[in-house]
PDB file of C-alpha atoms (C1' of nucleotides) in Angstrom:
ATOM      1  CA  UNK A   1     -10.110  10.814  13.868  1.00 88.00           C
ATOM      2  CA  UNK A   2      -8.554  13.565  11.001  1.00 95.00           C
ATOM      3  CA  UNK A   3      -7.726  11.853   8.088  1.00 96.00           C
ATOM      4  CA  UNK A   4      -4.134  13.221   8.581  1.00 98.00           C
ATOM      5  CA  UNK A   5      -3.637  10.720  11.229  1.00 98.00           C
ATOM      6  CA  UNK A   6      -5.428   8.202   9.320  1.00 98.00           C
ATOM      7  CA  UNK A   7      -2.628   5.402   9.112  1.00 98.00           C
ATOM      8  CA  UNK A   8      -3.107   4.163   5.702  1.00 98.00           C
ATOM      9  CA  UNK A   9      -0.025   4.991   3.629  1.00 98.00           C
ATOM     10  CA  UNK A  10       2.316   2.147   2.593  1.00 98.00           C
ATOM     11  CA  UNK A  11       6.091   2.463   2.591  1.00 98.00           C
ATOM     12  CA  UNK A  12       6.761   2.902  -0.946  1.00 98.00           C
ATOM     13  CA  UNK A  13       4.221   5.896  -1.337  1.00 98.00           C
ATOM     14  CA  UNK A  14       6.028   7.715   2.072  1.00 98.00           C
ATOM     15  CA  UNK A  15       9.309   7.097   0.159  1.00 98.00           C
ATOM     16  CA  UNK A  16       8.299   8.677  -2.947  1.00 98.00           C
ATOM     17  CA  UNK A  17       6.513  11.463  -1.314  1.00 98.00           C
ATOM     18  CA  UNK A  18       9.226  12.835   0.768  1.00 98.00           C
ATOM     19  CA  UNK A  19      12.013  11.308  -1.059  1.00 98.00           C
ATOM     20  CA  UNK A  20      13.549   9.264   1.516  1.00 98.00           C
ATOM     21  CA  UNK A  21      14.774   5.791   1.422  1.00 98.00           C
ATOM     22  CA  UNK A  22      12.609   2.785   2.801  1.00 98.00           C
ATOM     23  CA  UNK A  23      15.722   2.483   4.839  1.00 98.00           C
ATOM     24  CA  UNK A  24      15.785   6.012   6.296  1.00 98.00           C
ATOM     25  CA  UNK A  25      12.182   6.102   6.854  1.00 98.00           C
ATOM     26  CA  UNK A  26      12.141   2.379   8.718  1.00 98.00           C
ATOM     27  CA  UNK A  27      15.513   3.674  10.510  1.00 98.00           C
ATOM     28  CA  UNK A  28      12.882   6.520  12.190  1.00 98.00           C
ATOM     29  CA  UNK A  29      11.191   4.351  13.409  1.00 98.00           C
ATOM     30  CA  UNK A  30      13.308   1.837  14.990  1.00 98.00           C
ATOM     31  CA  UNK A  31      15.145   5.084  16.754  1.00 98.00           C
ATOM     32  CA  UNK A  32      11.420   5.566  18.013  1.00 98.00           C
ATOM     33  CA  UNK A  33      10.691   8.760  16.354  1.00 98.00           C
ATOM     34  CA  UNK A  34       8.049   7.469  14.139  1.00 98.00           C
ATOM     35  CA  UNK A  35       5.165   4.548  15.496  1.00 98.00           C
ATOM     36  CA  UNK A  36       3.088   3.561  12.081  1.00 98.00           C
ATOM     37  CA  UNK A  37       0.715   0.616  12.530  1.00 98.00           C
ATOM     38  CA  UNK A  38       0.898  -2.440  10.699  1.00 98.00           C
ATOM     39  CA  UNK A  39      -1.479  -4.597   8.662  1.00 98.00           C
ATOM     40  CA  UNK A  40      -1.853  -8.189   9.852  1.00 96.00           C
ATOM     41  CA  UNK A  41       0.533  -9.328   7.425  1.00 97.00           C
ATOM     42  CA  UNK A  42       3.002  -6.910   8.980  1.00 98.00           C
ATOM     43  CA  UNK A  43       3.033  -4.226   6.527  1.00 98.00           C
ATOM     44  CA  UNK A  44       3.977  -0.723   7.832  1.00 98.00           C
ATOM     45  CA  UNK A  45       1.042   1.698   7.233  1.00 98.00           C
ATOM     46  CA  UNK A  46       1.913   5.814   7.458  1.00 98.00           C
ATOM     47  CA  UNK A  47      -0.188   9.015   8.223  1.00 98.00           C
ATOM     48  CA  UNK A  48      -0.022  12.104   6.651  1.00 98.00           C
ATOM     49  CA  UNK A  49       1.285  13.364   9.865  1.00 98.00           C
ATOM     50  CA  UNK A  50       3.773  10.913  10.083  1.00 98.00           C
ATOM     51  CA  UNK A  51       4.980  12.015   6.602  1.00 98.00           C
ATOM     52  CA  UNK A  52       5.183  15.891   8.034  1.00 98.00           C
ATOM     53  CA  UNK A  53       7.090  14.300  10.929  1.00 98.00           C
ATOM     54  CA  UNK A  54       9.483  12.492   8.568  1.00 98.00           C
ATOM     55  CA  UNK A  55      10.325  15.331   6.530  1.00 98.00           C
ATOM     56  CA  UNK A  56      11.222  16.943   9.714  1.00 98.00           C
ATOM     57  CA  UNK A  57      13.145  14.548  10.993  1.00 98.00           C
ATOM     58  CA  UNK A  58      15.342  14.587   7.983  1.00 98.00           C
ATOM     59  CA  UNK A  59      15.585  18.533   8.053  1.00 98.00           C
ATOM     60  CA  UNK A  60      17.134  18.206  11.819  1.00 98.00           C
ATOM     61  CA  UNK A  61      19.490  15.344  10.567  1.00 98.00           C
ATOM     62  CA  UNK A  62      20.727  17.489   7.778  1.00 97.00           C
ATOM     63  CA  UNK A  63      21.122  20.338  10.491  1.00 97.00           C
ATOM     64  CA  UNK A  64      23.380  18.449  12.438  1.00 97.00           C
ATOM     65  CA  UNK A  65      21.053  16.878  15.165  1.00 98.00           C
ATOM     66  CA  UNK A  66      21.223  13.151  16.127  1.00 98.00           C
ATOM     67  CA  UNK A  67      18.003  11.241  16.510  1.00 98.00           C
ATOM     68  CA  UNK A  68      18.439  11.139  20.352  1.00 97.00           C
ATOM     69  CA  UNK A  69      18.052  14.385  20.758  1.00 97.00           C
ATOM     70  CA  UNK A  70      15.239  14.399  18.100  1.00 97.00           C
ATOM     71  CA  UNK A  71      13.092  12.322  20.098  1.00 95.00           C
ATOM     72  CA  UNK A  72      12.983  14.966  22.717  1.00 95.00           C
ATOM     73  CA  UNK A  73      12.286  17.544  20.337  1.00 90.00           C
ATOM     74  CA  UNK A  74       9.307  15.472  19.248  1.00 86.00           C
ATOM     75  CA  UNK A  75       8.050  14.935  22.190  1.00 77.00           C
ATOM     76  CA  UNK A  76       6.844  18.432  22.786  1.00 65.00           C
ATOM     77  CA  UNK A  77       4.876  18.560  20.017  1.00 53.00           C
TER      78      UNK A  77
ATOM     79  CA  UNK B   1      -3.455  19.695  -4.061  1.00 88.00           C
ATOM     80  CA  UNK B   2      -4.951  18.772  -1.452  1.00 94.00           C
ATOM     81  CA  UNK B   3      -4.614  15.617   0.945  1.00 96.00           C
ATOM     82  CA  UNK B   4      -8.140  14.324   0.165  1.00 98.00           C
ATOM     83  CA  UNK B   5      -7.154  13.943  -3.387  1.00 98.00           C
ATOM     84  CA  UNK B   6      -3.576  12.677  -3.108  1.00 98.00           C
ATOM     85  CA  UNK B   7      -3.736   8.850  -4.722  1.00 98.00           C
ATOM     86  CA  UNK B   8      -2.122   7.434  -2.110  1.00 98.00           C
ATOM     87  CA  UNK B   9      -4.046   3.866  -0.218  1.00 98.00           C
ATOM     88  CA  UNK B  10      -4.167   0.951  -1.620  1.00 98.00           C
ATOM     89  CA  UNK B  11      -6.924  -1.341  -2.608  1.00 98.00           C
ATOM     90  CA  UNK B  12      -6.425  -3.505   1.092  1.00 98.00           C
ATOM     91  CA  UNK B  13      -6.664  -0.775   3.009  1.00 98.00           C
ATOM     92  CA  UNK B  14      -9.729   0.941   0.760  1.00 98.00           C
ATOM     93  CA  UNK B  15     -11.537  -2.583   1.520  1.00 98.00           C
ATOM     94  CA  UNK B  16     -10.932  -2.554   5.161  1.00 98.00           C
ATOM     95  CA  UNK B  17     -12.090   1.819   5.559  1.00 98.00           C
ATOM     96  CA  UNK B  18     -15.192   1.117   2.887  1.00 98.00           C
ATOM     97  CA  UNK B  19     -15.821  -2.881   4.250  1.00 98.00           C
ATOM     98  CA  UNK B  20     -16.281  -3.858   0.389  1.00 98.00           C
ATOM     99  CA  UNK B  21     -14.375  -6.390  -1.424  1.00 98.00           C
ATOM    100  CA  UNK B  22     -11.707  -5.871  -3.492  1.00 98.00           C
ATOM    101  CA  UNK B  23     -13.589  -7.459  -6.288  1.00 98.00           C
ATOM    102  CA  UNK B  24     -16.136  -4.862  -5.748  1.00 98.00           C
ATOM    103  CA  UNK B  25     -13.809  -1.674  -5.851  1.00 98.00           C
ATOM    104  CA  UNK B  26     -11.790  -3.125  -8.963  1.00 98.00           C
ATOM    105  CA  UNK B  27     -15.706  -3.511 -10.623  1.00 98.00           C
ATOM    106  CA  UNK B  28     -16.668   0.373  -9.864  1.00 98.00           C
ATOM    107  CA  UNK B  29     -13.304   1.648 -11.487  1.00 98.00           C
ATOM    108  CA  UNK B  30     -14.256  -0.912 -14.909  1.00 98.00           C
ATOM    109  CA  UNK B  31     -17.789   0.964 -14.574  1.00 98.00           C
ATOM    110  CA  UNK B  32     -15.724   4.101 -14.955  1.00 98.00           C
ATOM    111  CA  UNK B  33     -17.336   5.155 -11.397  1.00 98.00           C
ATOM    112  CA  UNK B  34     -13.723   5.830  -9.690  1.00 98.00           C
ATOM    113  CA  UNK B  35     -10.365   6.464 -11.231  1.00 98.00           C
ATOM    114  CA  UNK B  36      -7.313   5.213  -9.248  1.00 98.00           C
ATOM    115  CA  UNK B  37      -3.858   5.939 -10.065  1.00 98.00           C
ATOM    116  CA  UNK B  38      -1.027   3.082 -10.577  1.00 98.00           C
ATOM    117  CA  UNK B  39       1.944   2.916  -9.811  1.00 98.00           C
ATOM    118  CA  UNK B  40       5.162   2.097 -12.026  1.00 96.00           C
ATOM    119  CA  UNK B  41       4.198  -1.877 -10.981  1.00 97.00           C
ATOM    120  CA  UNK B  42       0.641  -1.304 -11.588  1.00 98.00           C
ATOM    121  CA  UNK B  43      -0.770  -1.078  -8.165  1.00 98.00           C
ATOM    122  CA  UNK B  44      -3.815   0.805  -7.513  1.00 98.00           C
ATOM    123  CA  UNK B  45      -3.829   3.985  -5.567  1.00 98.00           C
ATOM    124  CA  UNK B  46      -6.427   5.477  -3.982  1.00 98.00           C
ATOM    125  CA  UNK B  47      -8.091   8.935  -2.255  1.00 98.00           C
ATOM    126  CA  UNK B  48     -10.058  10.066  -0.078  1.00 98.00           C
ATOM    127  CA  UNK B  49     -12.416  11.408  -1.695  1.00 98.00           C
ATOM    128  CA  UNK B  50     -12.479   7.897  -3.886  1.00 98.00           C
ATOM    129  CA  UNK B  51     -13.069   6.145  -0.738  1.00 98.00           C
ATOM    130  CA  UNK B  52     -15.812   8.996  -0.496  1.00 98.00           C
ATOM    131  CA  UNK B  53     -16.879   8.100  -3.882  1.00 98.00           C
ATOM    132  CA  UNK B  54     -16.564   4.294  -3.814  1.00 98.00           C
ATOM    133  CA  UNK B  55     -19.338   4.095  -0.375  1.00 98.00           C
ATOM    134  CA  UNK B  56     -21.997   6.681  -2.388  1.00 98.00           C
ATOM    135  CA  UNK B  57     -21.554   4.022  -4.948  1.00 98.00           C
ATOM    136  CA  UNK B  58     -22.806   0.761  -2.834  1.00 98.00           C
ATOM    137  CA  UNK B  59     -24.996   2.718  -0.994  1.00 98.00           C
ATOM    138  CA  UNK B  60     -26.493   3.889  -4.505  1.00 98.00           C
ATOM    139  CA  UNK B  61     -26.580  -0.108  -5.824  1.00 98.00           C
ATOM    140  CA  UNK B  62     -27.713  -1.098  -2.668  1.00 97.00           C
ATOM    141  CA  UNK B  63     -30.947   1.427  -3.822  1.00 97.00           C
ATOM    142  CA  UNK B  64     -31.519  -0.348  -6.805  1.00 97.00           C
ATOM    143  CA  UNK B  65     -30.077   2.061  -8.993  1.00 98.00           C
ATOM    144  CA  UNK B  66     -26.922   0.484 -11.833  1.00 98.00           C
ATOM    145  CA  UNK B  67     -23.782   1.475 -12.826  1.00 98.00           C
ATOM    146  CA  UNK B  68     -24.778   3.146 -15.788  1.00 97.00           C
ATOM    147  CA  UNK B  69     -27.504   5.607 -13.962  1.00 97.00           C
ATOM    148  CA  UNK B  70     -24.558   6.186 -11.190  1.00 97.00           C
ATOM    149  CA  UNK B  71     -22.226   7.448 -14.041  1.00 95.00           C
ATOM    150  CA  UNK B  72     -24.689  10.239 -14.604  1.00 94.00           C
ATOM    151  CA  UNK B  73     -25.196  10.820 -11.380  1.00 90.00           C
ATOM    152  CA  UNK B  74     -21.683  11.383 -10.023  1.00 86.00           C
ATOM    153  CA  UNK B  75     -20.862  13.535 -13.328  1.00 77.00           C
ATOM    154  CA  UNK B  76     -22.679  16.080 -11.339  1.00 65.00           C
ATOM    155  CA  UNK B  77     -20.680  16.316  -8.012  1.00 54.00           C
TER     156      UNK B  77
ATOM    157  C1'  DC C   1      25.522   7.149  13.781  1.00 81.43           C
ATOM    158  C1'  DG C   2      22.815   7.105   9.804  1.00 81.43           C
ATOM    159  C1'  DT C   3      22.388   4.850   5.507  1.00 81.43           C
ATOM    160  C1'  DG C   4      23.310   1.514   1.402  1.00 81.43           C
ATOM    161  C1'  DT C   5      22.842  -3.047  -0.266  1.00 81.43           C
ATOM    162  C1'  DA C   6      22.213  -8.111  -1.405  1.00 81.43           C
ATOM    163  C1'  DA C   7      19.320 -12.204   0.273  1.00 81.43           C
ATOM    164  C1'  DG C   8      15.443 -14.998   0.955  1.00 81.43           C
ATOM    165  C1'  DG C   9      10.881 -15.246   2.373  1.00 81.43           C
ATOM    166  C1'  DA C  10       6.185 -13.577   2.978  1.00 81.43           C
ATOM    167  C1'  DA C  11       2.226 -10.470   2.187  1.00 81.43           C
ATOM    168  C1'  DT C  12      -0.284  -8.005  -1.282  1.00 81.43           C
ATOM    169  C1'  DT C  13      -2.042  -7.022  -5.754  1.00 81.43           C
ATOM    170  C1'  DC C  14      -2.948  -7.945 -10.713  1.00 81.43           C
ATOM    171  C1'  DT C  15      -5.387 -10.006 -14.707  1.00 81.43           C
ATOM    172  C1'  DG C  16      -8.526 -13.053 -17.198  1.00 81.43           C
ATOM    173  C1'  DA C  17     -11.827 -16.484 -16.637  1.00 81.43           C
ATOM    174  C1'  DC C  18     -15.702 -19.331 -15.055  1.00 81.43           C
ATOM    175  C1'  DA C  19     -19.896 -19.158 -12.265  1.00 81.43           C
ATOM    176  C1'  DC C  20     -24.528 -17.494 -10.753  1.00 81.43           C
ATOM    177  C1'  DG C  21     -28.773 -15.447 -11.743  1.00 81.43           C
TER     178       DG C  21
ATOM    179  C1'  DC D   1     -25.601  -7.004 -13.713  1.00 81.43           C
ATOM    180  C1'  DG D   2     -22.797  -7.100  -9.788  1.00 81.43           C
ATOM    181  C1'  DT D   3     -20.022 -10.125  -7.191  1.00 81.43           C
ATOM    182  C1'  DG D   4     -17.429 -14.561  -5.600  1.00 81.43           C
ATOM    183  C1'  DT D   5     -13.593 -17.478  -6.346  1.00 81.43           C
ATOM    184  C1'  DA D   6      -9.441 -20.300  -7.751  1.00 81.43           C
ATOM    185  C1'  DA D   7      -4.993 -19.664 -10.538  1.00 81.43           C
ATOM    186  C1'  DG D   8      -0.543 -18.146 -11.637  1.00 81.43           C
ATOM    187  C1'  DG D   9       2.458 -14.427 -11.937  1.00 81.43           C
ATOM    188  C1'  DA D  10       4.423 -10.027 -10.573  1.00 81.43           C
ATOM    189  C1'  DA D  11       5.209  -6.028  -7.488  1.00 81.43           C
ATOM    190  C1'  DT D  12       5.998  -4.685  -2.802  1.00 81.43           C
ATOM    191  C1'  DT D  13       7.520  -5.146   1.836  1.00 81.43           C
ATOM    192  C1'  DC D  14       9.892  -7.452   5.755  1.00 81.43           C
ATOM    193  C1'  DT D  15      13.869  -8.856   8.649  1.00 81.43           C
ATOM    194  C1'  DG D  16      18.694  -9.545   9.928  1.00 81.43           C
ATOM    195  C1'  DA D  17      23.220  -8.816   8.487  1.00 81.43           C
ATOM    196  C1'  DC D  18      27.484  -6.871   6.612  1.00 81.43           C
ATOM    197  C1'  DA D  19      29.658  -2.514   5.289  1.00 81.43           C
ATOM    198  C1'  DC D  20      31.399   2.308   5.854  1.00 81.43           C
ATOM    199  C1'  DG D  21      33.111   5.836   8.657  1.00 81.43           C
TER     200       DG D  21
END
DNA sequence: CGTGTAAGGAATTCTGACACG
DNA sequence: CGTGTAAGGAATTCTGACACG
């Protein structure tokens, strides 16, 4: 596997590096847009892909899309 | 910069990639072997290429060489 | 709908030290 | 020398909920 979809990215480093919220970022994912794995402790780990996906996400929101429609959008990628 | 050198794991998930102890990654950085970043609480963040860096290193001690001798040697890389 | 926040608990990490050999 | 471990504290993350609009 590429290390971009290496899931190994913590929360607080996504949040800094695409300057999102932990509460934006964890919102992605509960609308399904976003799967990161967890540690056993339950600790969300991210991808660099998943970061490129998140920055996307947010540049549809800001254009007016909803995340329902995002998720198909996603899907053909 | 780019993604191999981003400072982004931390030490749990380097332990779990490289299958060293934490004890053992926290020993190579007070060698001066590996240079993690911090963050503003003071957790370690790792690379790639540290992760790289931090296996040549136990494979290395595991060949009888020392910390010292691997200082020189990974000047040169 | 998408996001902010306060709340309490749990997982993770940090440092300095003692131990072994 | 390189690594294990127990100790106490601090930083980080988690969930479920209330709020706004």
């Amino acid at each position: 596997m590429s290390m971009t979809k290496k899931k190994v990215i913590q929360i607080g480093v996504v949040s800094e590096l695409t300057g999102l919220s932990e509460r934006q970022i964890r919102y992605y994912e509960d609308r399904k847009l976003i799967f990161p794995e967890r540690s056993k402790g339950g600790v969300r780990k991210y991808s660099f892909e998943d970061i490129q996906t998140i920055m996307e996400i947010h540049t549809k929101l800001m254009d007016g899309f909803h995340t329902v429609e995002l998720k198909r959008m996603l899907a053909g990628s």
